[in-house]
């Protein structure tokens, strides 16, 4: 008889050929081992992700810093390579004008063609000045940094408005947008846009406020006949410095380099070594800058902050100065 009651056992009938399968779960030890392995995998993935993110951010900082530095070198080199270009005129002594510069243009004799290049080396240990900048520059300029002023005209003629050089290749006159500009061109004359520039290092978008440093430039204001408000060309530029190659023998080759040229030596400057010190736009809390930097004959000590920095440089031939110096000595 079949067993009945609480003690009765349940029997499971198995058909011929059917095997018995027992079910079993994870033990506590196995579960803990699995959790530890999973945490190790997640930690490894997070470490790789964080390292990749930091490397990407670092690469981006260097790329932006390099881009700003290259642009700063480009604009400085372009103006220096074209300094003293007067639309094909071979003798700048014949350039005349009756225009009077404003307060910022007066120290660099803004409308005189025979003084096309000014440079103030304001670094400690080797200070020298070829002009006294106006307060609009000194109030905004970063302490201890250089100032450069260059004069030239555009590379192609055809200016119809603004201050310009009108020349027939032998004689020339700088004319303003509101003065002496209505007379028709004579035979053989051309108008060339006048492009004097003044460069310095400023903070906070060149407004003297708190903010990142950068290369600032003041262009000619055609209404006031003076340098206008500065604009930041390249952010993150903390320093720029120039060494000029002086041709003492008149053969078009630099005999010595100096960052302290006198105004009398400027017409003999035939080469220029241009240096810029660029800084990253954002700090890296995990990095401390303990490096010092050399810009030609200037040493910039370590800052000890969290910004990346790098020096970039180029050499420029002042071809118009070479040609004019050779002709004048010939």
Coordinates of C-alpha atoms in Angstrom, one line a residue:
X1 CA 0.0 0.0 0.0
X2 CA 1.2 3.5 -0.7
X3 CA 2.4 5.5 2.3
X4 CA 0.2 8.3 3.5
X5 CA 0.4 11.1 6.1
X6 CA 3.1 13.7 6.9
X7 CA 5.9 11.2 6.7
X8 CA 5.0 10.1 3.2
X9 CA 7.8 10.6 0.7
X10 CA 7.1 12.0 -2.7
X11 CA 8.5 9.8 -5.4
X12 CA 9.3 11.1 -8.8
X13 CA 8.7 8.7 -11.6
X14 CA 11.4 8.6 -14.1
X15 CA 10.7 7.2 -17.6
X16 CA 13.2 4.9 -19.2
X17 CA 16.2 6.8 -20.7
X18 CA 15.6 9.9 -18.5
X19 CA 18.6 11.1 -16.4
X20 CA 18.4 12.9 -13.1
X21 CA 19.5 16.6 -13.0
X22 CA 20.3 18.3 -9.7
X23 CA 20.1 22.1 -9.4
X24 CA 22.8 24.1 -7.5
X25 CA 23.4 27.9 -6.9
X26 CA 26.6 30.0 -6.3
X27 CA 28.3 29.7 -3.0
X28 CA 29.1 32.9 -1.1
X29 CA 32.8 32.5 -1.8
X30 CA 32.2 32.2 -5.5
X31 CA 29.9 35.3 -5.5
X32 CA 32.6 37.4 -3.7
X33 CA 35.3 36.3 -6.1
X34 CA 33.0 37.3 -9.0
X35 CA 32.3 40.7 -7.5
X36 CA 36.1 41.3 -6.9
X37 CA 36.9 40.4 -10.5
X38 CA 34.1 42.7 -11.8
X39 CA 35.4 45.6 -9.6
X40 CA 38.9 45.1 -10.9
X41 CA 37.7 45.2 -14.5
X42 CA 35.7 48.3 -13.9
X43 CA 38.6 50.0 -12.1
X44 CA 40.9 49.1 -15.0
X45 CA 38.4 50.5 -17.5
X46 CA 38.0 53.7 -15.5
X47 CA 41.8 54.1 -15.2
X48 CA 42.2 53.8 -18.9
X49 CA 39.4 56.3 -19.5
X50 CA 40.7 58.9 -17.1
X51 CA 44.2 58.6 -18.5
X52 CA 42.9 58.9 -22.0
X53 CA 40.8 61.9 -21.0
X54 CA 43.8 63.6 -19.4
X55 CA 46.0 62.9 -22.4
X56 CA 43.3 64.3 -24.7
X57 CA 43.0 67.5 -22.6
X58 CA 46.8 67.9 -22.5
X59 CA 47.0 67.4 -26.3
X60 CA 44.3 69.9 -26.8
X61 CA 46.0 72.5 -24.6
X62 CA 49.3 72.0 -26.5
X63 CA 47.5 72.2 -29.9
X64 CA 45.8 75.4 -29.0
X65 CA 48.9 76.9 -27.5
X66 CA 50.9 76.0 -30.7
X67 CA 48.2 77.5 -32.9
X68 CA 48.2 80.8 -31.0
X69 CA 52.0 80.9 -31.1
X70 CA 52.2 80.2 -34.8
X71 CA 49.6 82.9 -35.5
X72 CA 51.5 85.4 -33.4
X73 CA 54.8 84.6 -35.2
X74 CA 52.9 84.9 -38.5
X75 CA 51.7 88.4 -38.0
X76 CA 54.9 89.6 -36.4
X77 CA 57.0 88.1 -39.2
X78 CA 54.8 89.5 -41.9
X79 CA 55.0 93.0 -40.7
X80 CA 58.7 92.8 -40.0
X81 CA 59.4 91.3 -43.5
X82 CA 57.5 94.2 -45.1
X83 CA 58.7 97.0 -42.8
X84 CA 59.9 100.0 -44.8
X85 CA 58.0 98.9 -47.9
X86 CA 56.8 102.1 -49.6
X87 CA 55.1 101.0 -52.8
X88 CA 58.3 100.6 -54.8
X89 CA 59.9 103.9 -53.8
X90 CA 63.7 103.6 -53.5
X91 CA 64.3 106.8 -51.5
X92 CA 62.0 107.4 -48.5
X93 CA 63.5 110.9 -47.9
X94 CA 61.2 112.2 -50.6
X95 CA 58.0 111.1 -48.8
X96 CA 56.2 114.1 -47.5
X97 CA 53.0 114.8 -45.5
X98 CA 51.2 117.5 -43.6
X99 CA 49.3 115.0 -41.3
X100 CA 49.9 115.5 -37.6
X101 CA 49.7 112.3 -35.5
X102 CA 47.8 112.0 -32.2
X103 CA 49.2 111.2 -28.8
X104 CA 50.1 107.6 -29.4
X105 CA 51.4 108.1 -32.9
X106 CA 53.6 111.1 -32.0
X107 CA 56.4 109.2 -30.2
X108 CA 57.0 107.0 -33.3
X109 CA 56.6 109.9 -35.7
X110 CA 53.6 108.1 -37.2
X111 CA 53.7 109.7 -40.7
X112 CA 57.5 109.8 -41.3
X113 CA 58.7 107.2 -43.7
X114 CA 62.4 107.4 -42.7
X115 CA 61.8 106.0 -39.2
X116 CA 60.0 102.7 -40.1
X117 CA 61.1 100.6 -37.1
X118 CA 61.0 101.1 -33.3
X119 CA 61.7 98.6 -30.6
X120 CA 61.7 98.9 -26.8
X121 CA 63.4 96.0 -24.9
X122 CA 61.8 96.3 -21.4
X123 CA 63.2 93.0 -19.9
X124 CA 65.2 93.4 -16.8
X125 CA 68.9 93.4 -17.2
X126 CA 68.9 94.6 -20.8
X127 CA 66.4 97.5 -21.0
X128 CA 66.6 99.9 -23.9
X129 CA 64.1 102.1 -25.6
X130 CA 63.8 103.8 -29.0
X131 CA 60.6 105.7 -28.1
X132 CA 58.4 106.6 -25.2
X133 CA 55.0 104.9 -25.6
X134 CA 51.8 106.8 -24.8
X135 CA 49.8 106.0 -21.7
X136 CA 47.3 104.1 -23.7
X137 CA 50.1 101.5 -24.1
X138 CA 51.9 101.7 -20.8
X139 CA 48.6 101.5 -18.8
X140 CA 47.7 98.2 -20.6
X141 CA 51.1 96.7 -21.3
X142 CA 52.3 93.8 -19.2
X143 CA 55.2 94.9 -17.0
X144 CA 58.6 94.0 -18.2
X145 CA 57.6 93.1 -21.8
X146 CA 58.6 94.5 -25.1
X147 CA 57.0 97.0 -27.5
X148 CA 57.4 97.0 -31.3
X149 CA 56.3 99.6 -33.8
X150 CA 56.5 99.1 -37.6
X151 CA 55.5 101.2 -40.6
X152 CA 54.7 100.1 -44.1
X153 CA 52.1 100.2 -46.9
X154 CA 50.0 97.4 -48.3
X155 CA 51.6 94.9 -50.7
X156 CA 49.3 96.0 -53.6
X157 CA 48.1 99.5 -54.7
X158 CA 44.5 100.5 -55.1
X159 CA 43.5 102.2 -51.8
X160 CA 40.5 104.5 -52.3
X161 CA 39.8 105.5 -48.6
X162 CA 41.7 106.0 -45.4
X163 CA 45.3 107.1 -44.9
X164 CA 47.5 106.1 -47.9
X165 CA 50.7 106.8 -49.6
X166 CA 50.4 108.4 -53.0
X167 CA 53.5 107.9 -55.1
X168 CA 54.8 107.8 -58.7
X169 CA 57.8 105.7 -57.7
X170 CA 60.0 108.7 -57.2
X171 CA 58.1 111.1 -55.1
X172 CA 55.5 110.3 -52.5
X173 CA 53.0 111.9 -50.1
X174 CA 51.1 110.4 -47.2
X175 CA 47.5 111.6 -47.4
X176 CA 44.7 111.3 -44.9
X177 CA 41.1 110.2 -45.3
X178 CA 39.9 113.7 -44.5
X179 CA 42.8 115.8 -45.6
X180 CA 44.5 116.1 -49.0
X181 CA 42.6 113.1 -50.4
X182 CA 40.3 114.5 -53.0
X183 CA 42.8 115.3 -55.7
X184 CA 42.7 113.0 -58.7
X185 CA 45.7 110.7 -59.4
X186 CA 48.2 112.2 -61.8
X187 CA 49.7 110.1 -64.5
X188 CA 51.8 107.3 -63.1
X189 CA 50.6 107.7 -59.5
X190 CA 49.1 105.0 -57.3
X191 CA 47.6 105.0 -53.8
X192 CA 48.8 102.4 -51.3
X193 CA 47.0 101.8 -48.0
X194 CA 49.1 102.9 -45.1
X195 CA 49.5 100.2 -42.4
X196 CA 51.5 101.2 -39.3
X197 CA 51.2 98.8 -36.4
X198 CA 52.2 98.8 -32.7
X199 CA 52.6 95.5 -30.8
X200 CA 52.7 94.8 -27.1
X201 CA 51.7 92.1 -24.5
X202 CA 48.5 92.8 -22.5
X203 CA 46.1 91.1 -20.2
X204 CA 42.3 90.6 -20.3
X205 CA 41.7 91.1 -24.0
X206 CA 44.2 94.0 -24.0
X207 CA 41.9 96.0 -21.7
X208 CA 44.2 95.8 -18.7
X209 CA 41.7 93.7 -16.8
X210 CA 42.1 90.3 -15.2
X211 CA 42.3 87.7 -17.8
X212 CA 44.7 85.6 -19.9
X213 CA 47.6 87.4 -21.6
X214 CA 48.0 87.8 -25.3
X215 CA 49.6 89.6 -28.2
X216 CA 47.9 93.0 -28.7
X217 CA 48.1 95.3 -31.7
X218 CA 47.1 98.9 -32.3
X219 CA 46.2 99.8 -35.9
X220 CA 45.9 103.2 -37.4
X221 CA 42.6 105.0 -36.8
X222 CA 41.9 106.8 -40.1
X223 CA 39.6 109.4 -38.4
X224 CA 41.7 110.5 -35.5
X225 CA 45.0 110.0 -37.4
X226 CA 46.3 108.1 -34.4
X227 CA 46.7 104.5 -33.2
X228 CA 43.3 103.1 -32.2
X229 CA 42.2 100.9 -29.4
X230 CA 44.2 97.7 -29.1
X231 CA 42.9 94.3 -30.1
X232 CA 44.1 90.9 -29.0
X233 CA 45.5 88.9 -31.9
X234 CA 46.6 85.7 -30.1
X235 CA 45.6 84.6 -26.6
X236 CA 48.1 83.0 -24.3
X237 CA 51.2 84.8 -25.5
X238 CA 53.0 85.9 -22.4
X239 CA 56.2 87.3 -24.0
X240 CA 57.6 88.3 -27.3
X241 CA 61.1 89.3 -28.0
X242 CA 63.2 90.4 -31.0
X243 CA 66.9 90.4 -31.8
X244 CA 67.9 92.4 -34.8
X245 CA 70.8 91.6 -37.1
X246 CA 72.7 94.8 -37.7
X247 CA 74.6 95.2 -41.0
X248 CA 77.6 97.4 -40.2
X249 CA 79.4 96.9 -43.5
X250 CA 76.6 97.5 -46.0
X251 CA 76.8 94.1 -47.7
X252 CA 73.3 93.0 -46.7
X253 CA 74.6 90.5 -44.1
X254 CA 74.1 90.8 -40.4
X255 CA 77.4 91.3 -38.6
X256 CA 75.9 91.1 -35.1
X257 CA 72.6 90.5 -33.3
X258 CA 71.3 92.8 -30.6
X259 CA 68.0 93.3 -28.7
X260 CA 69.1 96.8 -27.8
X261 CA 69.4 98.6 -31.1
X262 CA 69.5 102.4 -31.1
X263 CA 67.3 104.4 -33.3
X264 CA 70.3 105.2 -35.4
X265 CA 71.0 101.5 -35.9
X266 CA 67.5 100.6 -37.0
X267 CA 68.1 101.5 -40.7
X268 CA 70.9 98.9 -40.7
X269 CA 68.8 96.1 -39.3
X270 CA 68.6 93.4 -42.0
X271 CA 67.5 90.4 -40.1
X272 CA 65.2 89.7 -37.1
X273 CA 65.0 86.8 -34.8
X274 CA 61.5 86.7 -33.3
X275 CA 60.6 84.7 -30.2
X276 CA 57.3 84.2 -28.5
X277 CA 56.5 82.4 -25.2
X278 CA 53.1 80.8 -25.3
X279 CA 51.0 79.6 -22.4
X280 CA 48.1 77.1 -22.3
X281 CA 44.7 78.6 -22.1
X282 CA 43.7 76.4 -19.1
X283 CA 45.7 75.2 -16.1
X284 CA 46.3 71.5 -15.4
X285 CA 45.9 70.9 -11.6
X286 CA 48.1 67.8 -11.9
X287 CA 51.0 69.7 -13.4
X288 CA 53.4 72.2 -11.9
X289 CA 55.6 74.2 -14.3
X290 CA 59.2 74.2 -12.9
X291 CA 60.8 75.1 -16.3
X292 CA 62.7 78.3 -17.2
X293 CA 62.6 79.5 -20.8
X294 CA 65.1 81.3 -23.0
X295 CA 64.1 83.8 -25.7
X296 CA 67.3 84.7 -27.4
X297 CA 69.2 86.7 -24.7
X298 CA 66.3 86.8 -22.3
X299 CA 65.7 84.2 -19.6
X300 CA 62.2 83.8 -18.2
X301 CA 62.3 82.0 -14.8
X302 CA 60.0 79.2 -13.8
X303 CA 56.5 80.3 -12.8
X304 CA 55.6 77.4 -10.5
X305 CA 52.0 77.5 -11.6
X306 CA 49.9 74.9 -13.4
X307 CA 50.1 76.2 -17.0
X308 CA 52.0 74.6 -19.8
X309 CA 54.4 76.9 -21.7
X310 CA 56.6 76.6 -24.8
X311 CA 59.0 78.9 -26.7
X312 CA 58.5 79.3 -30.5
X313 CA 60.8 81.3 -32.8
X314 CA 61.5 82.2 -36.4
X315 CA 64.0 84.3 -38.4
X316 CA 62.9 87.0 -40.8
X317 CA 64.8 88.9 -43.4
X318 CA 64.0 92.6 -43.5
X319 CA 64.4 92.7 -47.3
X320 CA 63.3 96.3 -47.8
X321 CA 65.9 97.5 -45.2
X322 CA 68.5 95.4 -47.0
X323 CA 67.7 96.9 -50.4
X324 CA 67.5 100.5 -49.1
X325 CA 70.7 100.2 -47.1
X326 CA 72.5 98.8 -50.1
X327 CA 71.2 101.5 -52.4
X328 CA 72.0 104.3 -50.0
X329 CA 75.5 103.1 -49.4
X330 CA 76.1 102.4 -53.1

